[in-house]
Amino acid sequence: MTNIKINILSPGRFHVCDLARELNKNGFDVKFYSFVPIWRAQKFGLPKKCSASVIGFMFPFLFMERILFANKLWAKKLRIMFQDVITGLYMRKCDVLIAMSGDFLYAVRRAKKDGALIILERGSKHILEQRKILENIPSLKGKKPVPDINVKRELAGYQLADYIAIATLHVKRSFEQYDFPVKKLFVNPYGVDLSMFKPLPTIKKEYDIIMVGGWSYQKGCDLIIEAIRKTNYTFLHVGAIVDLPFPTGDRYTHVDPIDQRNLVYYYNKAKIFVLPSRQEGLAMVQAQAIACNLPLLGSIDSGAEDLKAMVDNPEYITLLAEYTVDALVAGINETINKFQKLHGQIYGGHAIKNLTWEAYGKRYADFLYKIVD
């Protein structure tokens, strides 16, 4: 056991609820501050003693943001600012503060003033690079997909942070591109619940390809549409429709978002998983697909590059060469060939344990022991 006090701040559950659970298992004194009710956090394995929900304070602001003024940017800004201040005033003093980047500044400054070590959790690329990519999406031309206030808060947080925890090498490269000190970056890929995702050999392969997540230009779905048209493959999508119409035709199948516990059945209906994402942190659906033993075709901006290093047989994970339809078709053909060579072999092997939340938490704990004096 350790007496190191860690406060984890988040607007919702996200991956940091899993982080709180795993750091508690590793013996740290953890408090998870969010608007997630204590009973709900317990459903994800977080002990009651680790939860410090601010839902009672935040309910009026959540009601405004989600009901009264849904989709209004000012209502979201108001909620973020009040949660930041309320959390900063409510939280205990700590040795280490871990906070979701952009959502907390007042609380970060307050903890830093009290001597805490500051670690920001950043799920995507550097905010300036993310803004540049999103502003080049055709459907977002002339709009501000990343508001100026978000950029300002992110950059202010980067200045305050002692370290920034990120999940992938491509995110690391984006921070290096903007001259952020490499020694302040901690790369730690997220985990997956292997009890929830696994091969189910009795399920018939009804589709050649599956993609799970928001159907959007950002995730390269425009390329998927054309790649399927140029081939004879059947395609299954599970998730929300975001900014691209889903194509019609016998070879395209769409399923609306479903409970995560049921996703395993859909993964196992397909031969391979494809995600040509143009902008992502680490798409956790890829780890889920790997756990279900689907050969993976992912872009270098999806985190697939990092996942190759976390399985026994990395040749079953293919990186998309470039964001073109021809490159995607070639990648799909290559990945289908790899599926045909599997013959029941579990390509993740013993190294699949690297993809668990337990492994993620252990890597984080080891990092904390190195940096905390």
PDB file of N, CA and C in Angstrom, residues 17-115:
ATOM      1  N   CYS A  17     -12.181   6.607 -15.398  1.00  0.00           N
ATOM      2  CA  CYS A  17     -12.863   5.835 -14.358  1.00  0.00           C
ATOM      3  C   CYS A  17     -12.193   4.469 -14.224  1.00  0.00           C
ATOM      4  N   ASP A  18     -11.841   3.875 -15.370  1.00  0.00           N
ATOM      5  CA  ASP A  18     -11.084   2.625 -15.357  1.00  0.00           C
ATOM      6  C   ASP A  18      -9.704   2.842 -14.735  1.00  0.00           C
ATOM      7  N   LEU A  19      -9.096   3.988 -15.039  1.00  0.00           N
ATOM      8  CA  LEU A  19      -7.797   4.321 -14.452  1.00  0.00           C
ATOM      9  C   LEU A  19      -7.905   4.406 -12.937  1.00  0.00           C
ATOM     10  N   ALA A  20      -8.942   5.075 -12.439  1.00  0.00           N
ATOM     11  CA  ALA A  20      -9.137   5.201 -10.983  1.00  0.00           C
ATOM     12  C   ALA A  20      -9.254   3.818 -10.340  1.00  0.00           C
ATOM     13  N   ARG A  21     -10.028   2.946 -10.959  1.00  0.00           N
ATOM     14  CA  ARG A  21     -10.207   1.588 -10.433  1.00  0.00           C
ATOM     15  C   ARG A  21      -8.870   0.848 -10.370  1.00  0.00           C
ATOM     16  N   GLU A  22      -8.089   0.938 -11.454  1.00  0.00           N
ATOM     17  CA  GLU A  22      -6.834   0.195 -11.516  1.00  0.00           C
ATOM     18  C   GLU A  22      -5.770   0.772 -10.581  1.00  0.00           C
ATOM     19  N   LEU A  23      -5.716   2.100 -10.429  1.00  0.00           N
ATOM     20  CA  LEU A  23      -4.740   2.680  -9.500  1.00  0.00           C
ATOM     21  C   LEU A  23      -5.090   2.334  -8.057  1.00  0.00           C
ATOM     22  N   ASN A  24      -6.389   2.236  -7.777  1.00  0.00           N
ATOM     23  CA  ASN A  24      -6.804   1.786  -6.439  1.00  0.00           C
ATOM     24  C   ASN A  24      -6.325   0.358  -6.203  1.00  0.00           C
ATOM     25  N   LYS A  25      -6.449  -0.495  -7.219  1.00  0.00           N
ATOM     26  CA  LYS A  25      -5.981  -1.879  -7.096  1.00  0.00           C
ATOM     27  C   LYS A  25      -4.471  -1.934  -6.852  1.00  0.00           C
ATOM     28  N   ASN A  26      -3.756  -0.943  -7.402  1.00  0.00           N
ATOM     29  CA  ASN A  26      -2.303  -0.902  -7.245  1.00  0.00           C
ATOM     30  C   ASN A  26      -1.865  -0.219  -5.956  1.00  0.00           C
ATOM     31  N   GLY A  27      -2.830   0.067  -5.081  1.00  0.00           N
ATOM     32  CA  GLY A  27      -2.496   0.524  -3.740  1.00  0.00           C
ATOM     33  C   GLY A  27      -2.467   2.021  -3.511  1.00  0.00           C
ATOM     34  N   PHE A  28      -2.862   2.828  -4.509  1.00  0.00           N
ATOM     35  CA  PHE A  28      -2.875   4.270  -4.332  1.00  0.00           C
ATOM     36  C   PHE A  28      -4.168   4.717  -3.640  1.00  0.00           C
ATOM     37  N   ASP A  29      -4.102   5.860  -2.971  1.00  0.00           N
ATOM     38  CA  ASP A  29      -5.272   6.470  -2.328  1.00  0.00           C
ATOM     39  C   ASP A  29      -5.952   7.355  -3.374  1.00  0.00           C
ATOM     40  N   VAL A  30      -7.009   6.831  -4.003  1.00  0.00           N
ATOM     41  CA  VAL A  30      -7.613   7.470  -5.178  1.00  0.00           C
ATOM     42  C   VAL A  30      -8.981   8.060  -4.857  1.00  0.00           C
ATOM     43  N   LYS A  31      -9.238   9.262  -5.396  1.00  0.00           N
ATOM     44  CA  LYS A  31     -10.566   9.855  -5.395  1.00  0.00           C
ATOM     45  C   LYS A  31     -10.907  10.273  -6.828  1.00  0.00           C
ATOM     46  N   PHE A  32     -12.060   9.815  -7.307  1.00  0.00           N
ATOM     47  CA  PHE A  32     -12.508  10.099  -8.667  1.00  0.00           C
ATOM     48  C   PHE A  32     -13.622  11.140  -8.610  1.00  0.00           C
ATOM     49  N   TYR A  33     -13.343  12.343  -9.134  1.00  0.00           N
ATOM     50  CA  TYR A  33     -14.293  13.456  -9.104  1.00  0.00           C
ATOM     51  C   TYR A  33     -14.907  13.621 -10.499  1.00  0.00           C
ATOM     52  N   SER A  34     -16.220  13.453 -10.596  1.00  0.00           N
ATOM     53  CA  SER A  34     -16.925  13.635 -11.864  1.00  0.00           C
ATOM     54  C   SER A  34     -18.409  13.818 -11.550  1.00  0.00           C
ATOM     55  N   PHE A  35     -19.218  14.005 -12.593  1.00  0.00           N
ATOM     56  CA  PHE A  35     -20.661  14.057 -12.336  1.00  0.00           C
ATOM     57  C   PHE A  35     -21.311  12.674 -12.511  1.00  0.00           C
ATOM     58  N   VAL A  36     -20.483  11.629 -12.589  1.00  0.00           N
ATOM     59  CA  VAL A  36     -21.010  10.261 -12.631  1.00  0.00           C
ATOM     60  C   VAL A  36     -21.502   9.888 -11.229  1.00  0.00           C
ATOM     61  N   PRO A  37     -22.759   9.496 -11.077  1.00  0.00           N
ATOM     62  CA  PRO A  37     -23.252   9.090  -9.754  1.00  0.00           C
ATOM     63  C   PRO A  37     -22.431   7.937  -9.194  1.00  0.00           C
ATOM     64  N   ILE A  38     -22.299   7.898  -7.879  1.00  0.00           N
ATOM     65  CA  ILE A  38     -21.478   6.868  -7.241  1.00  0.00           C
ATOM     66  C   ILE A  38     -21.957   5.466  -7.612  1.00  0.00           C
ATOM     67  N   TRP A  39     -23.279   5.259  -7.629  1.00  0.00           N
ATOM     68  CA  TRP A  39     -23.809   3.932  -7.936  1.00  0.00           C
ATOM     69  C   TRP A  39     -23.442   3.498  -9.356  1.00  0.00           C
ATOM     70  N   ARG A  40     -23.379   4.469 -10.284  1.00  0.00           N
ATOM     71  CA  ARG A  40     -23.026   4.121 -11.669  1.00  0.00           C
ATOM     72  C   ARG A  40     -21.537   3.803 -11.785  1.00  0.00           C
ATOM     73  N   ALA A  41     -20.695   4.570 -11.092  1.00  0.00           N
ATOM     74  CA  ALA A  41     -19.254   4.298 -11.115  1.00  0.00           C
ATOM     75  C   ALA A  41     -18.974   2.905 -10.549  1.00  0.00           C
ATOM     76  N   GLN A  42     -19.763   2.496  -9.549  1.00  0.00           N
ATOM     77  CA  GLN A  42     -19.589   1.163  -8.964  1.00  0.00           C
ATOM     78  C   GLN A  42     -19.877   0.066  -9.993  1.00  0.00           C
ATOM     79  N   LYS A  43     -20.772   0.344 -10.949  1.00  0.00           N
ATOM     80  CA  LYS A  43     -21.076  -0.637 -11.992  1.00  0.00           C
ATOM     81  C   LYS A  43     -19.852  -0.945 -12.846  1.00  0.00           C
ATOM     82  N   PHE A  44     -18.916   0.024 -12.904  1.00  0.00           N
ATOM     83  CA  PHE A  44     -17.698  -0.163 -13.685  1.00  0.00           C
ATOM     84  C   PHE A  44     -16.529  -0.587 -12.797  1.00  0.00           C
ATOM     85  N   GLY A  45     -16.861  -1.045 -11.583  1.00  0.00           N
ATOM     86  CA  GLY A  45     -15.848  -1.619 -10.709  1.00  0.00           C
ATOM     87  C   GLY A  45     -15.128  -0.657  -9.802  1.00  0.00           C
ATOM     88  N   LEU A  46     -15.529   0.618  -9.790  1.00  0.00           N
ATOM     89  CA  LEU A  46     -14.863   1.593  -8.919  1.00  0.00           C
ATOM     90  C   LEU A  46     -15.459   1.505  -7.520  1.00  0.00           C
ATOM     91  N   PRO A  47     -14.653   1.203  -6.508  1.00  0.00           N
ATOM     92  CA  PRO A  47     -15.188   1.104  -5.139  1.00  0.00           C
ATOM     93  C   PRO A  47     -15.821   2.419  -4.679  1.00  0.00           C
ATOM     94  N   LYS A  48     -16.824   2.295  -3.840  1.00  0.00           N
ATOM     95  CA  LYS A  48     -17.539   3.468  -3.344  1.00  0.00           C
ATOM     96  C   LYS A  48     -16.606   4.468  -2.670  1.00  0.00           C
ATOM     97  N   LYS A  49     -15.591   3.966  -1.950  1.00  0.00           N
ATOM     98  CA  LYS A  49     -14.677   4.842  -1.228  1.00  0.00           C
ATOM     99  C   LYS A  49     -13.859   5.723  -2.169  1.00  0.00           C
ATOM    100  N   CYS A  50     -13.757   5.328  -3.457  1.00  0.00           N
ATOM    101  CA  CYS A  50     -12.952   6.085  -4.425  1.00  0.00           C
ATOM    102  C   CYS A  50     -13.754   7.148  -5.169  1.00  0.00           C
ATOM    103  N   SER A  51     -15.086   7.132  -5.027  1.00  0.00           N
ATOM    104  CA  SER A  51     -15.929   8.080  -5.758  1.00  0.00           C
ATOM    105  C   SER A  51     -16.199   9.324  -4.936  1.00  0.00           C
ATOM    106  N   ALA A  52     -16.133  10.477  -5.595  1.00  0.00           N
ATOM    107  CA  ALA A  52     -16.491  11.751  -4.966  1.00  0.00           C
ATOM    108  C   ALA A  52     -17.317  12.531  -5.981  1.00  0.00           C
ATOM    109  N   SER A  53     -18.505  12.031  -6.278  1.00  0.00           N
ATOM    110  CA  SER A  53     -19.346  12.598  -7.328  1.00  0.00           C
ATOM    111  C   SER A  53     -19.805  14.015  -6.990  1.00  0.00           C
ATOM    112  N   VAL A  54     -19.792  14.872  -8.024  1.00  0.00           N
ATOM    113  CA  VAL A  54     -20.294  16.249  -7.853  1.00  0.00           C
ATOM    114  C   VAL A  54     -21.645  16.413  -8.549  1.00  0.00           C
ATOM    115  N   ILE A  55     -22.342  15.300  -8.767  1.00  0.00           N
ATOM    116  CA  ILE A  55     -23.612  15.340  -9.489  1.00  0.00           C
ATOM    117  C   ILE A  55     -24.626  16.256  -8.810  1.00  0.00           C
ATOM    118  N   GLY A  56     -24.613  16.310  -7.483  1.00  0.00           N
ATOM    119  CA  GLY A  56     -25.562  17.166  -6.770  1.00  0.00           C
ATOM    120  C   GLY A  56     -25.366  18.633  -7.104  1.00  0.00           C
ATOM    121  N   PHE A  57     -24.107  19.063  -7.212  1.00  0.00           N
ATOM    122  CA  PHE A  57     -23.812  20.449  -7.569  1.00  0.00           C
ATOM    123  C   PHE A  57     -24.077  20.723  -9.048  1.00  0.00           C
ATOM    124  N   MET A  58     -23.842  19.705  -9.885  1.00  0.00           N
ATOM    125  CA  MET A  58     -23.843  19.901 -11.332  1.00  0.00           C
ATOM    126  C   MET A  58     -25.189  19.678 -11.998  1.00  0.00           C
ATOM    127  N   PHE A  59     -26.148  19.119 -11.280  1.00  0.00           N
ATOM    128  CA  PHE A  59     -27.411  18.754 -11.917  1.00  0.00           C
ATOM    129  C   PHE A  59     -28.073  19.912 -12.668  1.00  0.00           C
ATOM    130  N   PRO A  60     -28.180  21.122 -12.091  1.00  0.00           N
ATOM    131  CA  PRO A  60     -28.829  22.217 -12.834  1.00  0.00           C
ATOM    132  C   PRO A  60     -28.122  22.547 -14.143  1.00  0.00           C
ATOM    133  N   PHE A  61     -26.785  22.477 -14.150  1.00  0.00           N
ATOM    134  CA  PHE A  61     -26.021  22.817 -15.354  1.00  0.00           C
ATOM    135  C   PHE A  61     -26.119  21.710 -16.403  1.00  0.00           C
ATOM    136  N   LEU A  62     -26.174  20.462 -15.947  1.00  0.00           N
ATOM    137  CA  LEU A  62     -26.372  19.350 -16.866  1.00  0.00           C
ATOM    138  C   LEU A  62     -27.770  19.398 -17.481  1.00  0.00           C
ATOM    139  N   PHE A  63     -28.747  19.783 -16.680  1.00  0.00           N
ATOM    140  CA  PHE A  63     -30.120  19.898 -17.175  1.00  0.00           C
ATOM    141  C   PHE A  63     -30.211  20.972 -18.263  1.00  0.00           C
ATOM    142  N   MET A  64     -29.521  22.096 -18.037  1.00  0.00           N
ATOM    143  CA  MET A  64     -29.513  23.166 -19.043  1.00  0.00           C
ATOM    144  C   MET A  64     -28.817  22.700 -20.318  1.00  0.00           C
ATOM    145  N   GLU A  65     -27.650  22.039 -20.150  1.00  0.00           N
ATOM    146  CA  GLU A  65     -26.859  21.643 -21.312  1.00  0.00           C
ATOM    147  C   GLU A  65     -27.546  20.568 -22.144  1.00  0.00           C
ATOM    148  N   ARG A  66     -28.198  19.628 -21.477  1.00  0.00           N
ATOM    149  CA  ARG A  66     -28.709  18.453 -22.192  1.00  0.00           C
ATOM    150  C   ARG A  66     -30.198  18.489 -22.493  1.00  0.00           C
ATOM    151  N   ILE A  67     -30.956  19.312 -21.758  1.00  0.00           N
ATOM    152  CA  ILE A  67     -32.412  19.342 -21.945  1.00  0.00           C
ATOM    153  C   ILE A  67     -32.892  20.724 -22.408  1.00  0.00           C
ATOM    154  N   LEU A  68     -32.721  21.727 -21.560  1.00  0.00           N
ATOM    155  CA  LEU A  68     -33.259  23.058 -21.873  1.00  0.00           C
ATOM    156  C   LEU A  68     -32.611  23.688 -23.098  1.00  0.00           C
ATOM    157  N   PHE A  69     -31.286  23.587 -23.168  1.00  0.00           N
ATOM    158  CA  PHE A  69     -30.556  24.246 -24.265  1.00  0.00           C
ATOM    159  C   PHE A  69     -29.633  23.235 -24.951  1.00  0.00           C
ATOM    160  N   ALA A  70     -30.205  22.120 -25.332  1.00  0.00           N
ATOM    161  CA  ALA A  70     -29.419  21.057 -25.971  1.00  0.00           C
ATOM    162  C   ALA A  70     -28.741  21.576 -27.235  1.00  0.00           C
ATOM    163  N   ASN A  71     -27.491  21.168 -27.422  1.00  0.00           N
ATOM    164  CA  ASN A  71     -26.687  21.531 -28.593  1.00  0.00           C
ATOM    165  C   ASN A  71     -26.277  23.002 -28.644  1.00  0.00           C
ATOM    166  N   LYS A  72     -26.477  23.723 -27.549  1.00  0.00           N
ATOM    167  CA  LYS A  72     -26.027  25.122 -27.481  1.00  0.00           C
ATOM    168  C   LYS A  72     -24.620  25.166 -26.886  1.00  0.00           C
ATOM    169  N   LEU A  73     -23.705  25.754 -27.638  1.00  0.00           N
ATOM    170  CA  LEU A  73     -22.308  25.775 -27.209  1.00  0.00           C
ATOM    171  C   LEU A  73     -22.130  26.522 -25.894  1.00  0.00           C
ATOM    172  N   TRP A  74     -22.899  27.611 -25.706  1.00  0.00           N
ATOM    173  CA  TRP A  74     -22.730  28.411 -24.483  1.00  0.00           C
ATOM    174  C   TRP A  74     -23.129  27.609 -23.245  1.00  0.00           C
ATOM    175  N   ALA A  75     -24.129  26.728 -23.389  1.00  0.00           N
ATOM    176  CA  ALA A  75     -24.562  25.910 -22.246  1.00  0.00           C
ATOM    177  C   ALA A  75     -23.484  24.899 -21.869  1.00  0.00           C
ATOM    178  N   LYS A  76     -22.807  24.361 -22.873  1.00  0.00           N
ATOM    179  CA  LYS A  76     -21.712  23.436 -22.606  1.00  0.00           C
ATOM    180  C   LYS A  76     -20.551  24.160 -21.930  1.00  0.00           C
ATOM    181  N   LYS A  77     -20.226  25.353 -22.438  1.00  0.00           N
ATOM    182  CA  LYS A  77     -19.147  26.160 -21.840  1.00  0.00           C
ATOM    183  C   LYS A  77     -19.444  26.453 -20.377  1.00  0.00           C
ATOM    184  N   LEU A  78     -20.697  26.817 -20.101  1.00  0.00           N
ATOM    185  CA  LEU A  78     -21.110  27.150 -18.735  1.00  0.00           C
ATOM    186  C   LEU A  78     -20.940  25.942 -17.817  1.00  0.00           C
ATOM    187  N   ARG A  79     -21.354  24.775 -18.310  1.00  0.00           N
ATOM    188  CA  ARG A  79     -21.219  23.553 -17.505  1.00  0.00           C
ATOM    189  C   ARG A  79     -19.753  23.238 -17.223  1.00  0.00           C
ATOM    190  N   ILE A  80     -18.918  23.367 -18.244  1.00  0.00           N
ATOM    191  CA  ILE A  80     -17.485  23.064 -18.076  1.00  0.00           C
ATOM    192  C   ILE A  80     -16.866  24.001 -17.051  1.00  0.00           C
ATOM    193  N   MET A  81     -17.151  25.288 -17.148  1.00  0.00           N
ATOM    194  CA  MET A  81     -16.549  26.267 -16.234  1.00  0.00           C
ATOM    195  C   MET A  81     -16.995  26.041 -14.796  1.00  0.00           C
ATOM    196  N   PHE A  82     -18.294  25.789 -14.608  1.00  0.00           N
ATOM    197  CA  PHE A  82     -18.792  25.578 -13.249  1.00  0.00           C
ATOM    198  C   PHE A  82     -18.279  24.265 -12.668  1.00  0.00           C
ATOM    199  N   GLN A  83     -18.198  23.230 -13.493  1.00  0.00           N
ATOM    200  CA  GLN A  83     -17.667  21.967 -12.975  1.00  0.00           C
ATOM    201  C   GLN A  83     -16.209  22.129 -12.571  1.00  0.00           C
ATOM    202  N   ASP A  84     -15.460  22.888 -13.338  1.00  0.00           N
ATOM    203  CA  ASP A  84     -14.056  23.155 -13.039  1.00  0.00           C
ATOM    204  C   ASP A  84     -13.918  23.829 -11.665  1.00  0.00           C
ATOM    205  N   VAL A  85     -14.699  24.890 -11.452  1.00  0.00           N
ATOM    206  CA  VAL A  85     -14.606  25.641 -10.190  1.00  0.00           C
ATOM    207  C   VAL A  85     -15.133  24.818  -9.019  1.00  0.00           C
ATOM    208  N   ILE A  86     -16.293  24.215  -9.211  1.00  0.00           N
ATOM    209  CA  ILE A  86     -16.902  23.412  -8.132  1.00  0.00           C
ATOM    210  C   ILE A  86     -15.963  22.279  -7.717  1.00  0.00           C
ATOM    211  N   THR A  87     -15.386  21.587  -8.719  1.00  0.00           N
ATOM    212  CA  THR A  87     -14.470  20.479  -8.413  1.00  0.00           C
ATOM    213  C   THR A  87     -13.226  20.991  -7.696  1.00  0.00           C
ATOM    214  N   GLY A  88     -12.708  22.137  -8.172  1.00  0.00           N
ATOM    215  CA  GLY A  88     -11.520  22.714  -7.545  1.00  0.00           C
ATOM    216  C   GLY A  88     -11.734  23.072  -6.089  1.00  0.00           C
ATOM    217  N   LEU A  89     -12.934  23.560  -5.767  1.00  0.00           N
ATOM    218  CA  LEU A  89     -13.253  23.926  -4.382  1.00  0.00           C
ATOM    219  C   LEU A  89     -13.578  22.704  -3.533  1.00  0.00           C
ATOM    220  N   TYR A  90     -14.180  21.696  -4.156  1.00  0.00           N
ATOM    221  CA  TYR A  90     -14.687  20.532  -3.427  1.00  0.00           C
ATOM    222  C   TYR A  90     -13.610  19.478  -3.155  1.00  0.00           C
ATOM    223  N   MET A  91     -12.650  19.370  -4.051  1.00  0.00           N
ATOM    224  CA  MET A  91     -11.694  18.258  -3.953  1.00  0.00           C
ATOM    225  C   MET A  91     -10.730  18.438  -2.776  1.00  0.00           C
ATOM    226  N   ARG A  92     -10.190  17.328  -2.338  1.00  0.00           N
ATOM    227  CA  ARG A  92      -9.221  17.318  -1.250  1.00  0.00           C
ATOM    228  C   ARG A  92      -7.832  17.705  -1.780  1.00  0.00           C
ATOM    229  N   LYS A  93      -6.909  18.000  -0.884  1.00  0.00           N
ATOM    230  CA  LYS A  93      -5.519  18.192  -1.280  1.00  0.00           C
ATOM    231  C   LYS A  93      -4.933  16.832  -1.662  1.00  0.00           C
ATOM    232  N   CYS A  94      -4.008  16.850  -2.613  1.00  0.00           N
ATOM    233  CA  CYS A  94      -3.484  15.579  -3.115  1.00  0.00           C
ATOM    234  C   CYS A  94      -2.010  15.712  -3.485  1.00  0.00           C
ATOM    235  N   ASP A  95      -1.378  14.567  -3.719  1.00  0.00           N
ATOM    236  CA  ASP A  95       0.006  14.541  -4.180  1.00  0.00           C
ATOM    237  C   ASP A  95       0.082  14.600  -5.698  1.00  0.00           C
ATOM    238  N   VAL A  96      -0.889  13.964  -6.351  1.00  0.00           N
ATOM    239  CA  VAL A  96      -0.936  13.924  -7.810  1.00  0.00           C
ATOM    240  C   VAL A  96      -2.357  14.252  -8.263  1.00  0.00           C
ATOM    241  N   LEU A  97      -2.462  15.162  -9.229  1.00  0.00           N
ATOM    242  CA  LEU A  97      -3.759  15.472  -9.829  1.00  0.00           C
ATOM    243  C   LEU A  97      -3.729  14.997 -11.277  1.00  0.00           C
ATOM    244  N   ILE A  98      -4.675  14.134 -11.636  1.00  0.00           N
ATOM    245  CA  ILE A  98      -4.839  13.671 -13.017  1.00  0.00           C
ATOM    246  C   ILE A  98      -6.161  14.235 -13.522  1.00  0.00           C
ATOM    247  N   ALA A  99      -6.100  15.040 -14.588  1.00  0.00           N
ATOM    248  CA  ALA A  99      -7.311  15.725 -15.064  1.00  0.00           C
ATOM    249  C   ALA A  99      -7.435  15.612 -16.575  1.00  0.00           C
ATOM    250  N   MET A 100      -8.670  15.506 -17.045  1.00  0.00           N
ATOM    251  CA  MET A 100      -8.930  15.512 -18.482  1.00  0.00           C
ATOM    252  C   MET A 100      -8.586  16.888 -19.042  1.00  0.00           C
ATOM    253  N   SER A 101      -7.767  16.917 -20.090  1.00  0.00           N
ATOM    254  CA  SER A 101      -7.284  18.188 -20.626  1.00  0.00           C
ATOM    255  C   SER A 101      -8.431  19.022 -21.193  1.00  0.00           C
ATOM    256  N   GLY A 102      -8.334  20.336 -21.010  1.00  0.00           N
ATOM    257  CA  GLY A 102      -9.337  21.257 -21.538  1.00  0.00           C
ATOM    258  C   GLY A 102     -10.541  21.445 -20.650  1.00  0.00           C
ATOM    259  N   ASP A 103     -10.834  20.471 -19.796  1.00  0.00           N
ATOM    260  CA  ASP A 103     -12.013  20.557 -18.936  1.00  0.00           C
ATOM    261  C   ASP A 103     -11.720  21.221 -17.594  1.00  0.00           C
ATOM    262  N   PHE A 104     -10.469  21.212 -17.187  1.00  0.00           N
ATOM    263  CA  PHE A 104     -10.136  21.738 -15.864  1.00  0.00           C
ATOM    264  C   PHE A 104      -8.910  22.651 -15.935  1.00  0.00           C
ATOM    265  N   LEU A 105      -9.079  23.885 -15.450  1.00  0.00           N
ATOM    266  CA  LEU A 105      -7.970  24.835 -15.330  1.00  0.00           C
ATOM    267  C   LEU A 105      -7.894  25.388 -13.908  1.00  0.00           C
ATOM    268  N   TYR A 106      -9.048  25.874 -13.403  1.00  0.00           N
ATOM    269  CA  TYR A 106      -9.086  26.402 -12.032  1.00  0.00           C
ATOM    270  C   TYR A 106      -8.631  25.320 -11.051  1.00  0.00           C
ATOM    271  N   ALA A 107      -9.184  24.119 -11.196  1.00  0.00           N
ATOM    272  CA  ALA A 107      -8.849  23.023 -10.281  1.00  0.00           C
ATOM    273  C   ALA A 107      -7.377  22.649 -10.399  1.00  0.00           C
ATOM    274  N   VAL A 108      -6.851  22.686 -11.624  1.00  0.00           N
ATOM    275  CA  VAL A 108      -5.437  22.357 -11.847  1.00  0.00           C
ATOM    276  C   VAL A 108      -4.543  23.386 -11.169  1.00  0.00           C
ATOM    277  N   ARG A 109      -4.878  24.666 -11.367  1.00  0.00           N
ATOM    278  CA  ARG A 109      -4.066  25.734 -10.748  1.00  0.00           C
ATOM    279  C   ARG A 109      -4.110  25.635  -9.221  1.00  0.00           C
ATOM    280  N   ARG A 110      -5.274  25.323  -8.701  1.00  0.00           N
ATOM    281  CA  ARG A 110      -5.427  25.221  -7.248  1.00  0.00           C
ATOM    282  C   ARG A 110      -4.579  24.059  -6.694  1.00  0.00           C
ATOM    283  N   ALA A 111      -4.616  22.915  -7.386  1.00  0.00           N
ATOM    284  CA  ALA A 111      -3.828  21.767  -6.943  1.00  0.00           C
ATOM    285  C   ALA A 111      -2.332  22.047  -7.076  1.00  0.00           C
ATOM    286  N   LYS A 112      -1.950  22.698  -8.154  1.00  0.00           N
ATOM    287  CA  LYS A 112      -0.531  23.004  -8.380  1.00  0.00           C
ATOM    288  C   LYS A 112      -0.019  23.958  -7.306  1.00  0.00           C
ATOM    289  N   LYS A 113      -0.846  24.929  -6.929  1.00  0.00           N
ATOM    290  CA  LYS A 113      -0.473  25.869  -5.871  1.00  0.00           C
ATOM    291  C   LYS A 113      -0.244  25.145  -4.550  1.00  0.00           C
ATOM    292  N   ASP A 114      -1.010  24.053  -4.341  1.00  0.00           N
ATOM    293  CA  ASP A 114      -0.867  23.259  -3.108  1.00  0.00           C
ATOM    294  C   ASP A 114       0.248  22.217  -3.209  1.00  0.00           C
ATOM    295  N   GLY A 115       0.984  22.234  -4.310  1.00  0.00           N
ATOM    296  CA  GLY A 115       2.144  21.359  -4.431  1.00  0.00           C
ATOM    297  C   GLY A 115       1.931  20.045  -5.145  1.00  0.00           C
TER     298      GLY A 115
END
